[in-house]
XYZ file of C-alpha atoms in Angstrom:
676
model
C 27.935 12.890 40.645
C 30.509 13.221 37.882
C 31.534 15.964 35.525
C 30.364 13.786 32.628
C 27.256 11.626 32.906
C 25.870 9.627 29.961
C 22.377 8.708 31.029
C 23.187 6.566 34.034
C 20.089 4.856 35.373
C 19.633 5.747 39.045
C 16.597 3.685 40.038
C 18.792 1.526 42.289
C 20.172 4.628 44.051
C 16.889 6.302 44.906
C 14.283 5.473 47.521
C 10.565 5.105 46.865
C 7.529 5.527 49.067
C 4.006 4.510 47.973
C 0.941 6.452 49.076
C -1.982 4.239 47.942
C -4.674 6.378 49.653
C -3.413 9.819 48.559
C -3.741 10.833 52.217
C -0.311 12.438 52.710
C 0.257 16.092 51.979
C 3.293 17.488 50.229
C 4.411 19.122 53.466
C 4.430 15.829 55.360
C 6.711 14.248 52.774
C 9.001 17.264 52.326
C 9.425 17.637 56.112
C 11.256 14.313 56.183
C 8.790 12.706 58.575
C 8.350 9.739 56.263
C 11.989 9.354 55.153
C 12.369 6.172 57.206
C 9.600 4.518 55.192
C 11.280 5.108 51.811
C 12.731 1.910 50.364
C 15.050 0.879 47.537
C 13.207 -1.057 44.801
C 13.967 -4.542 43.479
C 12.531 -3.669 40.074
C 12.161 -0.305 38.313
C 8.710 -1.172 36.959
C 5.887 -0.045 39.222
C 3.198 -1.338 36.791
C -0.329 0.051 36.606
C -1.235 1.655 39.918
C -3.556 4.331 41.306
C -1.057 5.138 44.065
C 1.067 8.242 44.333
C 4.752 7.353 44.327
C 7.284 9.557 46.047
C 10.940 9.273 45.042
C 13.682 10.595 47.324
C 16.980 11.419 45.632
C 20.172 12.716 47.259
C 22.609 14.620 45.029
C 26.239 15.446 45.856
C 28.727 17.379 43.705
C 32.272 16.434 44.812
C 33.892 18.803 42.301
C 34.941 22.421 42.706
C 32.852 23.591 39.753
C 29.180 24.261 39.188
C 27.595 21.135 37.688
C 24.727 21.599 35.225
C 22.823 18.386 34.592
C 19.448 17.068 33.454
C 17.161 14.664 35.247
C 15.365 12.685 32.550
C 12.295 10.545 33.062
C 12.661 8.314 29.993
C 8.968 7.514 29.457
C 6.774 9.821 27.336
C 3.355 8.536 28.477
C 3.591 9.608 32.129
C 0.605 11.677 33.274
C 2.295 13.851 35.909
C 5.676 14.163 37.592
C 6.473 16.985 40.023
C 9.851 17.841 41.533
C 10.516 19.440 44.918
C 13.839 20.592 46.290
C 16.515 23.257 45.978
C 18.394 24.545 44.175
C 16.061 24.689 41.179
C 16.355 26.999 38.160
C 14.050 29.967 38.470
C 12.348 29.773 35.061
C 11.977 25.990 34.940
C 8.677 24.154 35.287
C 8.408 21.895 38.331
C 5.405 19.896 37.027
C 5.512 17.978 33.718
C 3.582 15.186 31.970
C 1.156 14.518 29.126
C -1.789 15.921 31.082
C -0.350 19.373 30.314
C 0.156 21.019 26.943
C 3.522 20.213 25.402
C 4.468 23.902 25.315
C 4.753 23.883 29.135
C 7.804 21.616 29.114
C 11.295 22.718 30.086
C 12.934 21.184 27.008
C 11.512 20.609 23.543
C 11.836 16.866 23.989
C 9.406 13.956 23.924
C 10.180 12.888 27.536
C 9.915 14.973 30.729
C 13.260 16.689 31.573
C 14.235 18.757 34.614
C 17.357 20.912 34.067
C 19.190 21.180 37.414
C 22.316 22.822 38.856
C 24.424 21.657 41.784
C 26.996 24.109 43.281
C 30.630 23.044 43.980
C 30.841 20.543 46.828
C 27.116 21.010 47.231
C 24.588 18.498 48.494
C 20.856 18.518 47.776
C 17.794 16.386 48.346
C 15.018 16.222 45.744
C 11.617 14.632 45.998
C 9.669 13.476 42.936
C 5.910 13.040 43.098
C 4.670 10.645 40.380
C 1.146 9.610 39.488
C -0.215 8.203 36.236
C -2.976 6.023 34.849
C -0.442 4.418 32.527
C 2.198 1.961 33.608
C 4.954 3.634 35.653
C 8.515 2.554 34.904
C 11.057 4.262 37.136
C 13.271 5.168 34.181
C 15.253 7.969 35.821
C 18.471 8.980 34.095
C 21.017 11.719 34.761
C 22.866 13.509 31.975
C 25.324 16.298 32.035
C 24.224 19.112 29.768
C 26.612 18.547 26.875
C 26.134 14.764 26.791
C 22.341 15.163 26.926
C 22.203 17.201 23.732
C 24.579 14.765 22.034
C 22.119 12.026 23.022
C 19.289 13.984 21.422
C 21.148 14.192 18.118
C 21.930 10.470 18.071
C 18.395 9.553 19.102
C 16.871 11.746 16.405
C 19.058 10.014 13.828
C 18.021 6.533 14.998
C 14.346 7.404 15.087
C 14.729 9.134 11.736
C 15.971 5.879 10.213
C 13.156 3.899 11.833
C 10.347 6.234 10.793
C 12.010 6.716 7.420
C 11.767 2.960 6.807
C 8.088 2.964 7.753
C 7.361 6.014 5.615
C 9.197 4.543 2.610
C 7.228 1.299 3.006
C 3.968 3.275 3.193
C 4.838 5.225 0.048
C 6.096 2.091 -1.726
C 2.943 0.094 -1.048
C 0.756 3.076 -1.914
C 2.290 3.467 -5.372
C 2.259 -0.289 -5.981
C -1.448 -0.300 -5.156
C -2.059 2.660 -7.508
C -0.398 0.766 -10.365
C -1.757 -2.724 -9.649
C -5.016 -2.202 -7.666
C -4.018 -5.332 -5.749
C -6.136 -5.362 -2.585
C -3.333 -6.832 -0.447
C -1.211 -3.709 -0.912
C -4.064 -1.448 0.191
C -4.733 -3.526 3.313
C -1.015 -3.636 4.106
C -0.847 0.138 3.592
C -3.546 0.586 6.258
C -1.713 -1.762 8.608
C 1.676 -0.024 8.243
C 0.014 3.367 8.680
C -1.667 2.296 11.932
C 1.653 0.858 13.181
C 3.366 4.100 12.131
C 0.995 6.212 14.236
C 1.164 3.746 17.123
C 4.915 4.260 17.334
C 4.613 8.027 16.974
C 2.262 8.051 19.975
C 4.162 5.470 22.008
C 7.474 7.286 21.553
C 6.004 10.715 22.309
C 6.589 12.240 18.876
C 2.883 12.592 18.079
C 2.367 14.729 21.209
C 5.516 16.681 20.456
C 4.921 17.437 16.772
C 1.346 16.562 15.679
C -1.082 17.341 18.509
C 0.906 19.196 21.242
C -2.187 20.897 22.678
C -4.694 18.017 22.422
C -4.169 16.559 25.871
C -7.204 14.248 25.871
C -6.410 12.780 22.450
C -2.721 12.520 23.331
C -3.669 10.130 26.148
C -6.367 8.053 24.458
C -4.732 7.818 21.030
C -2.412 5.025 22.204
C -5.089 2.381 23.085
C -6.986 3.490 19.959
C -4.030 2.856 17.648
C -3.255 -0.437 19.408
C -6.783 -1.617 18.516
C -6.527 -0.160 15.010
C -3.243 -2.020 14.451
C -4.897 -5.266 15.546
C -7.879 -4.636 13.239
C -5.824 -3.834 10.148
C -3.370 -6.634 10.955
C -5.959 -9.426 11.070
C -7.816 -8.108 7.993
C -4.543 -8.004 6.066
C -3.696 -11.520 7.261
C -7.087 -12.830 6.163
C -6.479 -11.519 2.648
C -2.740 -12.182 2.383
C -2.957 -15.836 3.470
C -6.249 -16.475 1.604
C -7.791 -17.815 4.821
C -11.251 -17.944 3.249
C -9.863 -20.710 1.036
C -7.518 -22.540 3.405
C -9.086 -21.828 6.832
C -12.716 -20.802 6.249
C -13.684 -21.162 9.917
C -10.738 -19.027 11.049
C -11.628 -16.484 8.358
C -15.127 -16.179 9.850
C -13.654 -15.993 13.367
C -11.382 -13.154 12.223
C -14.364 -11.060 11.160
C -16.047 -11.708 14.512
C -12.837 -10.634 16.259
C -12.617 -7.533 14.055
C -16.140 -6.629 15.151
C -15.129 -6.941 18.812
C -12.048 -4.766 18.251
C -14.047 -2.135 16.383
C -16.601 -1.935 19.205
C -13.877 -1.604 21.832
C -11.963 1.037 19.847
C -15.198 3.049 19.656
C -15.890 2.891 23.419
C -12.243 3.436 24.388
C -12.828 7.144 24.889
C -15.653 6.480 27.367
C -13.461 4.410 29.696
C -10.795 5.485 32.127
C -7.377 5.586 30.508
C -6.067 2.782 32.740
C -8.893 0.383 31.796
C -8.642 1.332 28.114
C -4.894 0.812 28.083
C -4.873 -2.490 29.978
C -7.735 -3.892 27.888
C -6.164 -2.857 24.568
C -2.878 -4.494 25.547
C -4.673 -7.663 26.644
C -6.522 -7.755 23.306
C -3.192 -8.013 21.498
C -2.617 -11.467 23.028
C -5.506 -13.364 21.331
C -4.837 -11.299 18.201
C -1.230 -12.472 18.173
C -2.294 -16.084 18.793
C -4.807 -15.880 15.944
C -2.169 -14.522 13.558
C 0.440 -17.088 14.579
C -2.016 -19.971 14.215
C -3.097 -18.764 10.775
C 0.467 -18.364 9.580
C 1.607 -21.721 11.004
C -1.311 -23.693 9.590
C -1.010 -22.190 6.108
C 2.753 -22.766 6.184
C 2.201 -26.442 7.031
C -0.344 -26.550 4.195
C 2.464 -25.429 1.838
C 0.925 -22.047 1.105
C 3.732 -20.097 -0.525
C 2.973 -16.712 1.033
C 3.068 -18.116 4.580
C 6.873 -18.350 4.563
C 7.514 -14.604 4.464
C 4.549 -14.071 6.742
C 5.827 -16.293 9.559
C 9.371 -14.937 9.436
C 8.288 -11.291 9.406
C 5.653 -11.683 12.098
C 8.067 -13.618 14.301
C 10.181 -10.449 14.602
C 7.203 -8.178 15.082
C 5.294 -10.330 17.576
C 8.411 -10.867 19.659
C 8.718 -7.109 20.009
C 5.002 -6.755 20.768
C 5.157 -9.521 23.371
C 8.140 -7.981 25.150
C 6.532 -4.536 25.040
C 3.227 -5.879 26.389
C 4.890 -7.751 29.222
C 6.926 -4.648 30.072
C 3.815 -2.458 30.021
C 1.924 -4.894 32.280
C 4.805 -4.919 34.740
C 5.990 -8.487 34.197
C 9.317 -7.438 32.662
C 11.679 -4.694 33.675
C 12.109 -1.623 31.507
C 15.468 -1.788 29.738
C 16.989 -1.212 26.307
C 15.785 -4.616 25.049
C 12.144 -4.300 26.062
C 12.176 -0.633 25.008
C 13.602 -1.006 21.498
C 12.819 -4.513 20.188
C 9.345 -3.464 19.069
C 10.888 -0.785 16.827
C 13.447 -3.177 15.386
C 10.856 -5.925 14.961
C 8.481 -3.517 13.244
C 11.138 -2.340 10.782
C 12.124 -5.902 9.877
C 8.495 -6.969 9.676
C 7.476 -4.216 7.270
C 10.442 -4.879 4.985
C 9.963 -8.656 4.931
C 6.202 -8.451 4.408
C 6.704 -6.007 1.549
C 9.114 -8.510 0.009
C 6.517 -11.205 0.622
C 3.873 -9.153 -1.152
C 6.235 -8.637 -4.095
C 6.902 -12.376 -4.210
C 3.146 -13.010 -4.021
C 2.524 -10.706 -6.974
C 5.300 -12.413 -8.956
C 3.815 -15.799 -8.147
C 0.313 -14.641 -9.087
C 1.695 -13.211 -12.323
C 3.286 -16.533 -13.200
C 0.097 -18.340 -12.254
C -1.885 -15.899 -14.390
C 0.312 -16.657 -17.376
C -0.167 -20.376 -16.830
C -3.909 -19.896 -16.430
C -4.008 -17.874 -19.627
C -2.277 -20.728 -21.424
C -4.746 -23.190 -19.912
C -7.639 -20.930 -20.879
C -6.255 -20.713 -24.393
C -6.121 -24.507 -24.587
C -9.593 -24.741 -23.066
C -10.901 -22.225 -25.579
C -9.484 -24.309 -28.407
C -11.098 -27.434 -26.987
C -14.405 -25.626 -26.530
C -14.270 -24.388 -30.096
C -13.519 -27.938 -31.254
C -16.439 -29.229 -29.184
C -18.684 -26.555 -30.633
C -17.641 -27.487 -34.152
C -18.218 -31.156 -33.391
C -21.592 -30.295 -31.825
C -22.593 -28.362 -34.930
C -21.632 -31.345 -37.069
C -23.675 -33.646 -34.868
C -26.544 -31.140 -34.593
C -26.768 -30.672 -38.333
C -26.016 -34.302 -39.172
C -28.673 -35.820 -36.949
C -31.519 -37.568 -38.759
C -33.933 -36.354 -36.101
C -35.473 -32.905 -36.351
C -33.939 -30.772 -33.626
C -35.607 -27.485 -32.687
C -34.361 -24.907 -30.175
C -37.012 -22.638 -28.678
C -37.091 -19.849 -26.137
C -39.213 -20.038 -22.978
C -42.218 -18.763 -24.939
C -41.844 -21.814 -27.219
C -40.829 -19.642 -30.180
C -38.444 -21.358 -32.596
C -34.962 -19.822 -32.685
C -32.899 -22.572 -34.349
C -33.306 -25.874 -36.209
C -31.127 -28.414 -37.996
C -31.204 -29.502 -41.645
C -33.488 -32.479 -40.928
C -36.347 -29.980 -40.616
C -36.299 -29.569 -44.393
C -35.889 -33.306 -44.971
C -38.924 -34.367 -42.904
C -41.245 -31.364 -43.076
C -39.959 -29.324 -46.022
C -39.469 -26.113 -44.008
C -36.323 -24.027 -43.766
C -35.321 -22.279 -40.572
C -36.244 -18.882 -42.015
C -39.791 -20.149 -42.566
C -40.310 -20.880 -38.873
C -38.029 -18.473 -37.002
C -39.875 -16.690 -34.130
C -43.011 -18.774 -34.734
C -44.507 -20.793 -31.896
C -44.308 -24.555 -32.143
C -48.122 -24.788 -32.162
C -48.149 -22.905 -35.472
C -46.588 -25.870 -37.325
C -49.032 -28.419 -35.912
C -51.348 -29.973 -38.477
C -54.645 -28.110 -38.506
C -57.789 -29.280 -40.267
C -61.479 -28.843 -40.097
C -62.195 -31.833 -37.916
C -62.280 -31.904 -34.150
C -59.260 -34.203 -33.999
C -56.984 -31.419 -35.276
C -58.339 -28.937 -32.717
C -57.770 -31.549 -30.044
C -54.182 -31.956 -31.286
C -53.407 -28.272 -30.602
C -55.002 -28.458 -27.161
C -53.070 -31.664 -26.435
C -49.680 -30.088 -27.315
C -50.478 -26.968 -25.290
C -51.175 -29.218 -22.302
C -47.771 -30.859 -22.765
C -46.055 -27.491 -22.916
C -47.856 -26.480 -19.728
C -46.692 -29.717 -18.063
C -43.110 -28.854 -19.001
C -43.429 -25.405 -17.424
C -44.897 -26.796 -14.212
C -42.659 -29.844 -13.711
C -39.475 -28.896 -15.552
C -39.088 -32.576 -16.488
C -38.724 -33.937 -20.022
C -42.036 -34.773 -21.758
C -42.528 -37.425 -24.460
C -45.596 -37.554 -26.693
C -46.796 -38.051 -30.274
C -48.395 -35.413 -32.444
C -49.182 -34.548 -36.031
C -47.258 -31.769 -37.774
C -47.933 -29.952 -41.011
C -45.659 -30.255 -44.037
C -44.745 -27.350 -46.277
C -45.363 -29.007 -49.629
C -47.452 -32.070 -48.780
C -50.853 -31.132 -47.440
C -51.088 -34.178 -45.193
C -50.257 -34.581 -41.487
C -47.042 -36.279 -40.486
C -47.134 -38.094 -37.164
C -43.886 -37.787 -35.203
C -42.598 -38.757 -31.772
C -41.751 -35.572 -29.790
C -39.525 -34.992 -26.806
C -39.319 -31.582 -25.108
C -37.005 -30.583 -22.256
C -35.371 -27.512 -20.744
C -31.709 -26.680 -21.406
C -30.175 -24.285 -18.852
C -27.361 -21.965 -19.883
C -25.536 -19.432 -17.688
C -28.026 -16.602 -18.179
C -30.835 -18.069 -20.288
C -33.076 -21.100 -20.475
C -34.101 -22.682 -23.744
C -36.343 -25.559 -24.807
C -35.004 -28.468 -26.845
C -37.465 -30.406 -28.998
C -36.589 -33.523 -30.971
C -38.934 -34.956 -33.594
C -38.581 -38.533 -34.893
C -40.727 -40.144 -37.591
C -43.376 -42.433 -36.147
C -42.477 -45.391 -38.324
C -39.033 -45.696 -36.751
C -40.524 -46.125 -33.303
C -42.995 -48.728 -34.606
C -40.321 -50.775 -36.379
C -38.078 -50.714 -33.328
C -40.806 -52.222 -31.198
C -41.057 -55.144 -33.661
C -37.335 -56.025 -33.764
C -36.382 -58.986 -31.533
C -32.774 -59.399 -32.680
C -30.510 -57.785 -35.206
C -27.000 -58.183 -36.649
C -25.364 -55.539 -38.811
C -21.907 -55.009 -40.278
C -21.029 -51.463 -41.316
C -17.959 -50.246 -43.165
C -17.484 -46.535 -42.590
C -15.154 -43.993 -44.185
C -13.138 -41.437 -42.186
C -15.688 -38.608 -41.989
C -16.480 -37.790 -38.369
C -20.090 -36.824 -39.075
C -20.811 -40.468 -39.901
C -19.897 -41.429 -36.330
C -23.078 -39.776 -35.059
C -25.290 -41.321 -37.752
C -23.904 -44.810 -37.202
C -24.081 -44.562 -33.403
C -27.718 -43.498 -33.619
C -28.520 -46.371 -35.960
C -26.945 -49.138 -33.879
C -28.370 -47.912 -30.556
C -31.936 -47.112 -31.608
C -33.325 -50.532 -30.532
C -32.119 -50.106 -26.938
C -35.146 -47.996 -25.967
C -37.078 -51.239 -25.379
C -34.802 -52.251 -22.506
C -32.993 -49.155 -21.246
C -33.878 -45.697 -19.964
C -33.259 -42.680 -22.146
C -30.193 -41.748 -20.056
C -28.703 -45.247 -20.357
C -29.376 -45.285 -24.098
C -27.686 -41.892 -24.473
C -24.658 -43.087 -22.487
C -24.216 -46.103 -24.784
C -24.691 -43.959 -27.900
C -22.108 -41.411 -26.671
C -19.590 -44.115 -25.751
C -19.911 -45.875 -29.117
C -19.606 -42.545 -30.929
C -16.402 -41.667 -29.032
C -14.843 -45.057 -29.784
C -15.683 -44.674 -33.493
C -14.197 -41.155 -33.534
C -11.020 -42.437 -31.856
C -10.823 -45.212 -34.451
C -10.972 -42.596 -37.215
C -8.645 -39.971 -35.713
C -6.018 -42.012 -33.899
C -6.456 -45.265 -35.831
C -7.024 -44.785 -39.562
C -5.713 -41.213 -39.819
C -2.767 -41.884 -37.463
C -3.132 -38.523 -35.682
C -0.961 -38.446 -32.558
C -1.727 -36.510 -29.383
C 1.041 -33.953 -30.061
C -0.106 -33.391 -33.645
C -3.689 -32.826 -32.558
C -2.661 -30.534 -29.685
C -0.460 -28.450 -31.972
C -3.203 -28.145 -34.583
C -5.727 -27.147 -31.917
C -3.389 -24.470 -30.554
C -2.863 -23.130 -34.081
C -6.631 -23.122 -34.642
C -6.472 -25.160 -37.868
C -7.453 -28.622 -36.691
C -10.303 -29.036 -39.180
C -7.952 -28.163 -42.058
C -5.383 -30.565 -40.647
C -8.062 -33.280 -40.373
C -9.161 -32.721 -43.979
C -5.595 -33.086 -45.246
C -5.272 -36.434 -43.459
C -8.595 -37.575 -44.881
C -7.338 -36.748 -48.374
C -3.859 -38.183 -47.809
C -3.369 -41.231 -50.136
C -1.866 -43.169 -47.213
C -5.073 -42.976 -45.201
C -8.053 -42.044 -47.379
C -8.949 -45.605 -48.362
C -8.876 -46.966 -44.830
C -12.187 -47.993 -43.292
C -13.657 -48.437 -39.846
C -15.551 -51.703 -39.512
C -18.449 -51.804 -37.041
C -20.051 -55.164 -36.168
C -23.268 -54.949 -34.213
C -25.374 -57.682 -32.574
C -28.585 -57.155 -30.613
C -30.953 -59.486 -28.760
C -33.195 -59.318 -25.707
C -30.235 -60.511 -23.601
C -27.434 -58.236 -24.685
C -26.094 -55.752 -27.191
C -22.547 -56.139 -28.529
C -20.318 -53.991 -30.704
C -16.968 -54.721 -32.301
C -15.156 -51.701 -33.774
C -12.025 -52.265 -35.856
C -9.788 -49.725 -37.547
C -6.877 -50.221 -39.937
C -4.377 -48.286 -37.857
C -1.266 -49.397 -35.998
C -3.077 -49.759 -32.656
C -1.998 -48.342 -29.307
C -1.057 -49.325 -25.761
C -4.591 -49.795 -24.488
C -3.496 -51.356 -21.175
C -1.912 -48.097 -20.036
C -5.120 -46.151 -20.647
C -7.393 -48.835 -19.202
C -5.589 -48.579 -15.854
C -5.811 -44.786 -15.521
C -8.436 -42.951 -13.470
C -10.175 -39.758 -14.503
C -8.608 -37.866 -11.554
C -5.113 -38.832 -12.703
C -5.857 -37.655 -16.232
C -7.299 -34.368 -14.976
C -4.236 -33.678 -12.841
C -1.915 -34.431 -15.774
C -4.074 -32.464 -18.258
C -4.260 -35.581 -20.444
C -6.944 -35.691 -23.119
C -6.411 -39.245 -24.512
C -8.384 -42.111 -23.077
C -11.392 -40.188 -21.789
C -13.614 -42.047 -24.252
C -12.184 -45.301 -22.939
C -12.892 -44.322 -19.323
C -16.456 -43.331 -20.190
C -16.936 -46.621 -22.044
C -15.629 -48.612 -19.053
C -18.279 -47.054 -16.840
C -21.107 -47.820 -19.321
C -20.437 -51.340 -20.666
C -20.239 -54.552 -18.691
C -17.316 -55.858 -20.724
C -14.685 -54.088 -22.794
C -11.860 -56.007 -24.490
C -9.089 -54.928 -26.864
C -7.099 -57.190 -29.131
C -3.377 -57.426 -28.572
C -2.565 -54.853 -31.265
C -5.048 -52.319 -29.891
C -6.912 -51.576 -33.149
C -10.030 -53.566 -32.280
C -12.337 -53.243 -29.288
C -15.328 -55.376 -28.268
C -18.104 -53.896 -26.123
C -20.892 -55.848 -24.421
C -23.874 -54.566 -22.434
C -26.255 -57.109 -20.822
C -29.883 -56.046 -21.106
C -31.596 -58.766 -19.092
C -29.652 -59.852 -16.003
C -32.244 -62.524 -15.234
């Protein structure tokens, strides 16, 4: 021994004897009868063992002064260590460990310490009796008294920095959550807190300062907080990396794994400490693999948050791995395996907090972009609604909107044209109330017939077509009309759409074999609907209602494009700017009244026979690069947020042939009706 000793490790200088059966008495060992069986160890880690280990230690003071020194067992989780030998201070405790209240220790320190004295030129032999359900590292150190207390001061400073970092991160994430209510911060707060308590227990500070008299909890709190750290870690990972979106199967697996961990953490206290500790450590391995896989996969999928995640968890998991291997006895206990988990934890908490801040910044930027997109979408929706109202009110057919009880809630202007009623006359009345009623049986049958059709709609949900007679407000004669009723589903409600067409139109259409029309149209968009209805009405003889509607919609869009982008020379940027400003209709009206454009016409040539229907639409504009838009796909336009050319793409999917002239201000559309 020396006059100054700075924590020299003495495991290579002591001899160890293992008593696996607990059959030897203290007297047999202390008598020296078994001294020949003591051996020097190759490794200081004795692992998990039920054996009693005896350590024989010879001490010699070569100096001429009394040497006061401390024998430190640098492991706070040891169950029991007992010292035998003389000299030994009178008031000192010979038996220490975490199976006894902390107040029974010799020194107010997290690890067991035996203060010893060796007289000048004195020689002593000490025996240590060690048994524990935890792993047993033979971390014996000797310190002279002065150097030991200097060590305590330095150690307290280092641990103060470490726990200070964790506490600051806990407080930081708590206040960020209070201000933002971002779930990731709350989950990370739980994870850091569980890691914080794990380290307090693992380093002996929890037993020293928080629960010094709770011996049972002091032992079992470590496997409990290991499981809790795994639980909060995987839940945080699931949220932070958005695994439900990118790895849905792994996200489900995580919740199964969380269930397993929760069950084990609940039954931990019913198991022996050794089984609980070994199992909890083993559970960290698949947890770590699950976290690493999730982080690696999302990183390879270019998920932004995975970068900070992988870097931070690399430090933390390295420390956990080294600690686990040390605890299981595969690695020796040294400064690296003892401290890397603390360093890894500190770096991990800082980096993940930075990652969360970066995630919030990214989400904020994305939110701004989404708000801009929503603003644009709102403008487009408003434009569509305005266009729908123009079409709704401009249609020559009577259009009625009813609730599920078939009570009228809205109607267009054609109601007055065909039947003489205004909307206020019929609002909240059932459709059967405007049927023609007379004194003959035919009229009574008419009401029964319509009620049957309404019942069919309720039962099948499919569109129903029929003819019926309706009353007129001013003319006391029935008016026979073709009716179509169908359901329209909205987000929270369901309404019934009814269209009424005069009977004579349907009769005339059935008589037409071929037709050729040339129409010259001004630049009012409402005329696009009227014209498209007129030049597609005859198609009902050869096409389904859906096919007829597709052709009508395509022709209408081409006519609208001819007006807006052809005759009125409205560019994409001009239209977008006007839509964003919310004054597109005013802008459109100014163009319509502009002397440069107001006299321009759209020419529509229409030809119909039993073999085909053909349209040629010509505007007086400058044309456009139609080839570029003809080659684009709808997916490309969606990704680029491009609005031009959607009418062209829809038309391509409907017509068999679509051809533009070289200038781009004339398009020819052909649909074959009879392939045979």
